Tab-separated table of C-alpha atoms in Angstrom:
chain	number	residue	atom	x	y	z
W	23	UNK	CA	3.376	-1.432	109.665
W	24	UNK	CA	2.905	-0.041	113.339
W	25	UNK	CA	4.410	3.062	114.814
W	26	UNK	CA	6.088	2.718	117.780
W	27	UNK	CA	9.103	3.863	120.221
W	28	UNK	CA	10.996	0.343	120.558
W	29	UNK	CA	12.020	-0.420	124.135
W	30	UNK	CA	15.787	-0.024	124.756
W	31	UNK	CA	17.418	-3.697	125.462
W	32	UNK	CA	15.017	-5.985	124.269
W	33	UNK	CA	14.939	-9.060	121.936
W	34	UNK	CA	12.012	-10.063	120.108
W	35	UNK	CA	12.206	-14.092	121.822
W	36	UNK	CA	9.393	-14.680	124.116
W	37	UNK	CA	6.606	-12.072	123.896
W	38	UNK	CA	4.592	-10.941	126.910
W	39	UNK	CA	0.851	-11.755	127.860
W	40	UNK	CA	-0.417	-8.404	126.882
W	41	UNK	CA	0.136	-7.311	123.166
W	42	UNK	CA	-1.422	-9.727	120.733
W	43	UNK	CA	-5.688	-8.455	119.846
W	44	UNK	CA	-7.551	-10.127	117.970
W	45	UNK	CA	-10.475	-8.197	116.142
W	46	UNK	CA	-13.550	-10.607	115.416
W	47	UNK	CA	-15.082	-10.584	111.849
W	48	UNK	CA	-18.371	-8.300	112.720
W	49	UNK	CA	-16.071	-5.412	112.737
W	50	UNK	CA	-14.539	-5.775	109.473
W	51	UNK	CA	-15.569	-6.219	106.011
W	52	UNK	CA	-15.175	-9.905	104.621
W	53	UNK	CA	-12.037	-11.079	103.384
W	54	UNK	CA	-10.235	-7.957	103.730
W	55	UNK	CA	-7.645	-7.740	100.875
W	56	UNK	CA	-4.917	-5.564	101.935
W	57	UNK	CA	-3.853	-4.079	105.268
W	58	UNK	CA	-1.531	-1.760	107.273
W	59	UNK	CA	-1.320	-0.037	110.484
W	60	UNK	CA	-0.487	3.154	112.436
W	61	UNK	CA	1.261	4.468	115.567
W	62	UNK	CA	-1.681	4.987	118.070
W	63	UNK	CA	-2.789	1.075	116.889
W	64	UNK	CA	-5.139	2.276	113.996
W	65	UNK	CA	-5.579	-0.308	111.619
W	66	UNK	CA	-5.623	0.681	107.767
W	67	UNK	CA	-6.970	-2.136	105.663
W	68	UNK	CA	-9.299	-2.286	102.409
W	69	UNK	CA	-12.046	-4.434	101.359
W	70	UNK	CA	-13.054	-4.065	97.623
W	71	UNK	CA	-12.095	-0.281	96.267
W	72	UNK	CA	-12.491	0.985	99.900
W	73	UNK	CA	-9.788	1.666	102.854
W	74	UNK	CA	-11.096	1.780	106.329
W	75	UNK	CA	-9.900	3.082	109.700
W	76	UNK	CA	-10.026	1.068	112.731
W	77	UNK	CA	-9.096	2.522	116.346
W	78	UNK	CA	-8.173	-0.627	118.442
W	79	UNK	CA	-8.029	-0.668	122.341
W	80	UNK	CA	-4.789	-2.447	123.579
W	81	UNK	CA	-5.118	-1.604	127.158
W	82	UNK	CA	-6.323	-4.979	128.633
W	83	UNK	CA	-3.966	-8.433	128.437
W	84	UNK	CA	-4.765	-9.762	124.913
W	85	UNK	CA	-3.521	-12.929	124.721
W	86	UNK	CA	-2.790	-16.065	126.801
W	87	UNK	CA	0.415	-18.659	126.456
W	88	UNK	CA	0.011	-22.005	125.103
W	89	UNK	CA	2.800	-24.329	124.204
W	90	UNK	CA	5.630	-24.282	122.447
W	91	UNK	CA	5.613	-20.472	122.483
W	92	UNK	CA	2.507	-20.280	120.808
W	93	UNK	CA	0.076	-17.309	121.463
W	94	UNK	CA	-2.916	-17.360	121.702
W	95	UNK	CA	-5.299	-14.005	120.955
W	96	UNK	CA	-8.091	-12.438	122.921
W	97	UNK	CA	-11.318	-10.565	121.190
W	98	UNK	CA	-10.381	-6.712	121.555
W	99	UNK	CA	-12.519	-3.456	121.632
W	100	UNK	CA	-13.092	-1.660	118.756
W	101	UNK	CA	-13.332	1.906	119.898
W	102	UNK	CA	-14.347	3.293	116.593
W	103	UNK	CA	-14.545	2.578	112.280
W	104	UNK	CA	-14.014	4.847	109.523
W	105	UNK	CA	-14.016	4.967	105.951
W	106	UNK	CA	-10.965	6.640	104.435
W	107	UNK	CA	-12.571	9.141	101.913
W	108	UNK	CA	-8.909	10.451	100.261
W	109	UNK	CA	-8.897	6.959	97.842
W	110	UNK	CA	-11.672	6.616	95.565
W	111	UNK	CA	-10.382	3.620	93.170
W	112	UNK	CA	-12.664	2.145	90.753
W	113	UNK	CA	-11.732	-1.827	91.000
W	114	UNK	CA	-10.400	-3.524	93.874
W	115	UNK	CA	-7.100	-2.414	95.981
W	116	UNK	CA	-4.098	-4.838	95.923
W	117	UNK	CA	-2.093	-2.674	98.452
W	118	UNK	CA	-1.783	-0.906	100.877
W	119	UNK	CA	1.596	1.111	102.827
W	120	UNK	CA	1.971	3.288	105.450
W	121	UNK	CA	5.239	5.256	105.659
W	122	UNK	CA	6.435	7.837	108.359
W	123	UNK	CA	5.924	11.622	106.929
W	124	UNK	CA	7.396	14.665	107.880
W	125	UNK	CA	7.074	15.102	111.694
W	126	UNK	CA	5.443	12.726	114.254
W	127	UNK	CA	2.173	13.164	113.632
W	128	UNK	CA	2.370	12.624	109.815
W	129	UNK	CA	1.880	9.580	107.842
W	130	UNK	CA	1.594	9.010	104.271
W	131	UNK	CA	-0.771	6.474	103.444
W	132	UNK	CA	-0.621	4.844	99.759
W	133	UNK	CA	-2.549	2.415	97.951
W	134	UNK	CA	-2.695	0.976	94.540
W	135	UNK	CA	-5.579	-1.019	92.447
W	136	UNK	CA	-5.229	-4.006	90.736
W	137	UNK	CA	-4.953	-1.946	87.248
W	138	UNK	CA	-1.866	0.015	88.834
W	139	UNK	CA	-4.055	2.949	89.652
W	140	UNK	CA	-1.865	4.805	92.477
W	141	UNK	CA	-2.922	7.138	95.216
W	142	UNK	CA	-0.971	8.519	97.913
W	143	UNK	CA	-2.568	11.133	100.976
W	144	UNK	CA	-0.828	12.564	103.696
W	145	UNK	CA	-2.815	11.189	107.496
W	146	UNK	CA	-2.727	13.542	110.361
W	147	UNK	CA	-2.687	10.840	113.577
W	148	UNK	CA	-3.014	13.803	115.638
W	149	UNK	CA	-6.240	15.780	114.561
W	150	UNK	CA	-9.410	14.412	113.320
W	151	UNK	CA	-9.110	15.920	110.013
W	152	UNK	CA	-6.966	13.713	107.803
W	153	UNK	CA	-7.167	15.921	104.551
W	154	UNK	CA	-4.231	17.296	104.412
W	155	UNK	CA	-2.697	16.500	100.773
W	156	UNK	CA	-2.840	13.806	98.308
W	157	UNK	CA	-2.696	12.827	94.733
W	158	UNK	CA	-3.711	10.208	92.059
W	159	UNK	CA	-1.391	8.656	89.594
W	160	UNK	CA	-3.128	6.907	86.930
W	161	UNK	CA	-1.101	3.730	85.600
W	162	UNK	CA	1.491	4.943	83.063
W	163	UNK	CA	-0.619	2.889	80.324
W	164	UNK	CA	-4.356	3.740	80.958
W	165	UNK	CA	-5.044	0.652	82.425
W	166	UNK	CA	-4.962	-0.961	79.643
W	167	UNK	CA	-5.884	-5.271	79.971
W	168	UNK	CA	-6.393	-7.285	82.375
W	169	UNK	CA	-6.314	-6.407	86.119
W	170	UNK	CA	-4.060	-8.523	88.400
W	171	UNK	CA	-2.260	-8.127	91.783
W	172	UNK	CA	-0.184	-4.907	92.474
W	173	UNK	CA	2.020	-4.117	94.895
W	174	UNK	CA	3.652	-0.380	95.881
W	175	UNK	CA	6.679	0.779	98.045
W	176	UNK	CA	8.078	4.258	98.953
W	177	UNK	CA	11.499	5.148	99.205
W	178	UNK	CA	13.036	4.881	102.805
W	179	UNK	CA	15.243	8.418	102.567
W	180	UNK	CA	12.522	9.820	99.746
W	181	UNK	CA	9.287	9.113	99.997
W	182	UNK	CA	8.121	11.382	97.279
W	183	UNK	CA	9.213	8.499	95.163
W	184	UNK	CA	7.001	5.020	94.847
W	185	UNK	CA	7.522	2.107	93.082
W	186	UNK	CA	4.470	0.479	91.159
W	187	UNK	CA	4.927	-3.215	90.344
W	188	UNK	CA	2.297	-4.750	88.442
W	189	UNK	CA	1.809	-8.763	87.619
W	190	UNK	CA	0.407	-9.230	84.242
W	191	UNK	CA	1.786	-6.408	82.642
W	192	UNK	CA	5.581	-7.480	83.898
W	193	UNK	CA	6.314	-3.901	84.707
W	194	UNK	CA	7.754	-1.424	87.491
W	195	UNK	CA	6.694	2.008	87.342
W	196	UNK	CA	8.484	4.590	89.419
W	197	UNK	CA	7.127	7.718	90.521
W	198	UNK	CA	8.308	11.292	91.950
W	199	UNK	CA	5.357	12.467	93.756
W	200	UNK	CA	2.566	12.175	90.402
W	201	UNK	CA	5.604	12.414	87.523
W	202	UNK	CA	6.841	9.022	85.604
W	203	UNK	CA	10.186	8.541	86.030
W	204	UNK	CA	10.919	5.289	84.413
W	205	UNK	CA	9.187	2.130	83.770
W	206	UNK	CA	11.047	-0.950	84.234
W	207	UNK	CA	10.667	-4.706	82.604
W	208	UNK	CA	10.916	-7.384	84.137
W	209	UNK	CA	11.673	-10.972	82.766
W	210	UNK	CA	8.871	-12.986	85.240
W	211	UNK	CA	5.565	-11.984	86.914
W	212	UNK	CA	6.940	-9.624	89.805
W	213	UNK	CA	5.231	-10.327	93.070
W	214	UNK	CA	7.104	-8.597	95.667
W	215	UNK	CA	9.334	-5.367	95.544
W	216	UNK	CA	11.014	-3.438	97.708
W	217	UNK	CA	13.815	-0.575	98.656
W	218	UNK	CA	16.592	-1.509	100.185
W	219	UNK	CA	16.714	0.499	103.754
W	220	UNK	CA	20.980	0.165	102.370
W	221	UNK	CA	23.020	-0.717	99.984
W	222	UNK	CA	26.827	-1.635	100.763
W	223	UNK	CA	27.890	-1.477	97.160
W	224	UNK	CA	28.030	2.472	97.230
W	225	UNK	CA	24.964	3.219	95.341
W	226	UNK	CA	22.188	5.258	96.564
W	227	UNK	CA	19.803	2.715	97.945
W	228	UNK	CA	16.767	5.956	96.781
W	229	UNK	CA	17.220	4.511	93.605
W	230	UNK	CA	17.884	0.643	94.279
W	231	UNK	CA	15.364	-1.788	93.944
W	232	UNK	CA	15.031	-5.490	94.574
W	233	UNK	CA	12.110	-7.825	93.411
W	234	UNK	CA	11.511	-11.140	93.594
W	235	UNK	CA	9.961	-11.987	90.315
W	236	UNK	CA	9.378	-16.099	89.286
W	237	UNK	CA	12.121	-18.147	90.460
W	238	UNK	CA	14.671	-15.194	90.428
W	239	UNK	CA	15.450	-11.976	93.613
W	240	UNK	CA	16.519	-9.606	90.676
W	241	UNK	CA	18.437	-6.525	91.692
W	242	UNK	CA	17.276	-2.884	89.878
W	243	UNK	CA	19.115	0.411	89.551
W	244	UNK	CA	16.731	3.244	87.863
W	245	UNK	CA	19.136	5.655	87.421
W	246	UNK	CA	20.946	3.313	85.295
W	247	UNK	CA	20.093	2.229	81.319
W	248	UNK	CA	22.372	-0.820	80.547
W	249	UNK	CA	20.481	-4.203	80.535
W	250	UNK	CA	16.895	-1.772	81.215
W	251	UNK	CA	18.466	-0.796	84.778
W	252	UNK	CA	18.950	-4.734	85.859
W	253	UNK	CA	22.244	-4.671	87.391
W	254	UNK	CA	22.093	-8.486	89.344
W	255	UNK	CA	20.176	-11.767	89.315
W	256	UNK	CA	20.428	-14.163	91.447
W	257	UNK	CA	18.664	-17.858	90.968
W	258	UNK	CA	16.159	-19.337	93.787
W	259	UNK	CA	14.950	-22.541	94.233
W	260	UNK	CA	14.938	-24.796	90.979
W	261	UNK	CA	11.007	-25.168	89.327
W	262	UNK	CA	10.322	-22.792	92.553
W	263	UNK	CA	8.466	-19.717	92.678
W	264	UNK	CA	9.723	-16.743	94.969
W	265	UNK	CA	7.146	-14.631	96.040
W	266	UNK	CA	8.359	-12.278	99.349
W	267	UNK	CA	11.248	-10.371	99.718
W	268	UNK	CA	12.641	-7.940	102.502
W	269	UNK	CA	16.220	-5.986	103.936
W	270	UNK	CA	17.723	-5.379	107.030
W	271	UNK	CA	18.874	-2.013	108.311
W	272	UNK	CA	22.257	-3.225	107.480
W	273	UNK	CA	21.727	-4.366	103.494
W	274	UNK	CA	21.024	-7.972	104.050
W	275	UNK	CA	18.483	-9.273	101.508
W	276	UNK	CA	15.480	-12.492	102.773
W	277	UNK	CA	13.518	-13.929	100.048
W	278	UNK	CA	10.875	-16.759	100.569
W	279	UNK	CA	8.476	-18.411	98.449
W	280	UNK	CA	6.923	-22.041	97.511
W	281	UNK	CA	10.539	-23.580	98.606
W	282	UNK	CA	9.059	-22.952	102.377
W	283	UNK	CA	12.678	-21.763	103.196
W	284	UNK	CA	14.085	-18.268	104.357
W	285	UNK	CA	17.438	-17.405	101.728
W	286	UNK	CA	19.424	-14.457	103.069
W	287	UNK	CA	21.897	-12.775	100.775
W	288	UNK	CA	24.482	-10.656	101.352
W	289	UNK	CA	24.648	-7.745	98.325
W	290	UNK	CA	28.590	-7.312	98.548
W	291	UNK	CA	28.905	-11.042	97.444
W	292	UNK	CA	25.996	-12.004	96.167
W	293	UNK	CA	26.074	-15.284	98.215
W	294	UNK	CA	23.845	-16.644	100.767
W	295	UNK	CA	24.650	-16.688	104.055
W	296	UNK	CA	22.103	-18.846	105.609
W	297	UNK	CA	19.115	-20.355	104.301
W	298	UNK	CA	16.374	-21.760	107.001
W	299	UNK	CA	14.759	-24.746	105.993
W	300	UNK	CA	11.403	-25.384	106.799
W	301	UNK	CA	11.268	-22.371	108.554
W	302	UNK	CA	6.856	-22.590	107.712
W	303	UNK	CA	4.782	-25.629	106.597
W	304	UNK	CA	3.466	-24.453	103.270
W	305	UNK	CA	4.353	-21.650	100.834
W	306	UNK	CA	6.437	-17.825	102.241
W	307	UNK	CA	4.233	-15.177	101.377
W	308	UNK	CA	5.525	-12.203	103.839
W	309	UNK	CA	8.729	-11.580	105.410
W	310	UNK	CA	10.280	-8.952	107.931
W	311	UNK	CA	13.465	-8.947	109.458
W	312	UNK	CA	12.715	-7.292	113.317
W	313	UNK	CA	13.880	-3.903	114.042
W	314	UNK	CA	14.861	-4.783	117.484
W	315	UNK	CA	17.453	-7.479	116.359
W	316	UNK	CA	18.456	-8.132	112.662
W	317	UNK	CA	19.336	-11.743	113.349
W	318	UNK	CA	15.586	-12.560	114.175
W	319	UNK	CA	13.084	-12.417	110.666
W	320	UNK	CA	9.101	-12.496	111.213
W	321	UNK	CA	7.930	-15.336	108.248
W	322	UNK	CA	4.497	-15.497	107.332
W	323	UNK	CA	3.067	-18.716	105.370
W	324	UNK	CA	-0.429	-19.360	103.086
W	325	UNK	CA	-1.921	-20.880	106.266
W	326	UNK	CA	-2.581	-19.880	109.901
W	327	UNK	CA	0.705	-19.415	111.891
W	328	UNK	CA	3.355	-16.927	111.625
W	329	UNK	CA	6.628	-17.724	112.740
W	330	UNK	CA	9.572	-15.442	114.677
W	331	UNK	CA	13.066	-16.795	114.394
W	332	UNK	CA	17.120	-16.825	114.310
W	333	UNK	CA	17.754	-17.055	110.647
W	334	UNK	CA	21.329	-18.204	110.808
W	335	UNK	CA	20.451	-20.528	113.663
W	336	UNK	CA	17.506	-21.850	111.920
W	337	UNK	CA	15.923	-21.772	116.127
W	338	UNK	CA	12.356	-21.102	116.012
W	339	UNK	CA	12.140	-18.174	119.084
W	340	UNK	CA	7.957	-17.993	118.961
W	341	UNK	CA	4.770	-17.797	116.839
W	342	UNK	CA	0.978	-17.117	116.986
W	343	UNK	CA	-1.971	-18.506	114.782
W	344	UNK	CA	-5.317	-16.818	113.113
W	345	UNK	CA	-8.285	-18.211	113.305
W	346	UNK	CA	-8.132	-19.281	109.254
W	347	UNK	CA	-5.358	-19.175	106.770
W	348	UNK	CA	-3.557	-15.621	106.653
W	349	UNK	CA	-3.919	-13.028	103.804
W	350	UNK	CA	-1.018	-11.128	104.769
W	351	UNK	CA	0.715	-9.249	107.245
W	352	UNK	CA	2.521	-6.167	108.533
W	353	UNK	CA	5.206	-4.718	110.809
W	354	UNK	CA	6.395	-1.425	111.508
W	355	UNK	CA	9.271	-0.049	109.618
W	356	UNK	CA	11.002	1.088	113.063
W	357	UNK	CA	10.078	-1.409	115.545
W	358	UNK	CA	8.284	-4.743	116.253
W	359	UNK	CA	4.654	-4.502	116.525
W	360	UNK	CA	2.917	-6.981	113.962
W	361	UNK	CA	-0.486	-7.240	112.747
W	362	UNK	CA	-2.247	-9.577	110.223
W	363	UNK	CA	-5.491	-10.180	108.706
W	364	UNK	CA	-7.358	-13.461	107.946
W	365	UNK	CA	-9.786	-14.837	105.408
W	366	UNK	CA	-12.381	-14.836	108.098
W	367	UNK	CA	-11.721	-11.418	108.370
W	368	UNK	CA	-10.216	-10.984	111.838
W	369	UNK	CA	-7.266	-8.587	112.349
W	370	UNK	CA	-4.297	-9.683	115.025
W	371	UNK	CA	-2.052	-7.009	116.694
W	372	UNK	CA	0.824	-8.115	118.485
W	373	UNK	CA	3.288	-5.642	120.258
W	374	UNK	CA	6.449	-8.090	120.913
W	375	UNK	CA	8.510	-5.308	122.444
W	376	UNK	CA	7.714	-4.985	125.756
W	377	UNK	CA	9.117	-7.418	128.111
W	378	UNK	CA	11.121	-9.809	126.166
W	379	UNK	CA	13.793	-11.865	127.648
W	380	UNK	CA	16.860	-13.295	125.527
W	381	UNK	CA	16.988	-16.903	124.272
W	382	UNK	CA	19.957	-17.900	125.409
């Protein structure tokens, strides 16, 4: 995620020649393993049990057109690195979000390990000193087994309350600040969760989750005990895995996986209204739905490109390519600037909200 005011009037089609950096691999560790970043285009990322800080200069052009809409990155200046002393895990971190605190110069910065071992600090952007508060959660069973991927998200109107999934041990654990709430089952390996930013079915969307978890997007209500909080399922593709999932401002629901298509599903049916085909060439591991404009989604494959499109017109609007395969990527809860990492370890930035002009 990126902090940024979004320019009034713009649509996230055809970016300008300025926004997208690319950081080269001799500033970052190798193979960087989860990643996020901040308003004044810091980059929060970890490497192994360690988070570090990167301060990015975005004040040259940054990128050059080639065709099709493709861009294509320029090396950037790293004006300083940092090693983020407030999360000490002992094995390696799975996951990393930023979410917007109390204030503008507030951010609350939380990670998770792959044994579900949860900490969450409060960043100043502002000052140097970013001690202000934070606090461990170790997983609700001792870490018990084996460790596998983990994934965390914070509640859009609360965000004293996170949501733990963990792989192998087929669980959710929600949290209120360091307190257990409730621990939830789930019938496949979850690999992507997420709060709804709204809910048009007239629950609270605090206490709404929705995971994608094997071939099923499976719907969650904590507050709730019949059928261990489940309250919807809803089938993907057939002998498919789904492994990304995202929502709109308005409710609407994207899921992606090894189907290589874009599904979006509307909660007050529970039917899809538009499924992009062949939206990327291999597997959907990230997906964002742009701030800007609800009917364009930002879709992230296992190899080098990301893609920016119409879902419902299935219209390709523009993309841009790492230098090796993607491990993941990033945009800001609030407006359109992007950033991904690679297995090289380079780190793209791209700020698609400045002069944009409408596909027609």
């Amino acid at each position: 995620a990126v902090g940024a005011e979004p320019a009034e009037g713009v649509h996230p089609a055809v970016p300008s020649l300025r926004p997208l950096a690319r950081l080269p691999p001799a500033h970052a560790p190798r193979r960087p393993r989860a990643y996020a970043a901040a308003p004044s285009c810091s980059a929060y990322f970890a490497s192994g049990c360690r988070v570090y800080k990167l301060e990015i200069s975005m004040e040259e052009e940054m990128l050059s057109r080639g065709k099709e809409s493709l861009l294509i990155p320029i090396n950037a200046q790293v004006i300083s690195s940092s090693v983020v002393d407030r999360c000490p895990h002992r094995s390696e971190i799975q996951s990393v979000v930023l979410a917007e605190g109390e204030g503008d110069s507030c951010l609350i910065l939380g990670t998770v390990d792959s044994y579900g071992h949860l900490i969450v600090s409060r960043l100043d952007t502002v000052a140097e000193d970013i001690d202000r508060a934070s606090y461990s959660v170790p997983p609700h069973d001792s870490g018990v087994g084996e460790g596998s991927w983990a994934g965390l998200c914070f509640s859009p109107t609360h965000h004293s309350t996170v949501a733990v999934a963990r792989e192998l041990c087929k669980s959710i654990d929600i949290y209120d600040q360091d307190i257990h709430i409730r621990s939830l089952r789930t019938l496949w390996y979850p690999s992507s969760v997420r709060f709804p930013q709204c809910f048009p079915q007239g629950s609270e969307c605090s206490s709404i989750l929705a995971i994608t978890e094997g071939p099923q997007l499976s719907i969650w209500d904590f507050r709730m005990h019949n059928n261990g909080g489940c309250v919807q399922r809803v089938s993907g593709p057939t002998g498919g895995i789904l492994y990304s999932v995202c929502t709109s401002p308005s409710g609407l629901i994207a899921v992606g996986g090894t189907d290589r298509a874009v599904t979006i599903y509307d909660p007050r049916r529970w039917s899809a209204l538009s499924r992009w085909v062949g939206c990327s060439k291999y597997e959907i591991t990230g997906l964002s739905f742009s701030s800007v404009d609800q009917s364009f989604i930002y879709v992230q494959g296992v190899d080098y490109e990301i893609t920016c499109g119409r879902w419902r017109e299935s219209e390709r609007a523009f993309s841009f390519r790492g230098d090796s395969n993607w491990l993941g990527f990033s945009k800001c809860a609030n407006t359109d600037v992007v950033a991904g990492w690679c297995e090289s370890g380079s780190i793209f930035v791209a700020d698609v909200r400045q002069d944009l002009s409408v596909i027609g």
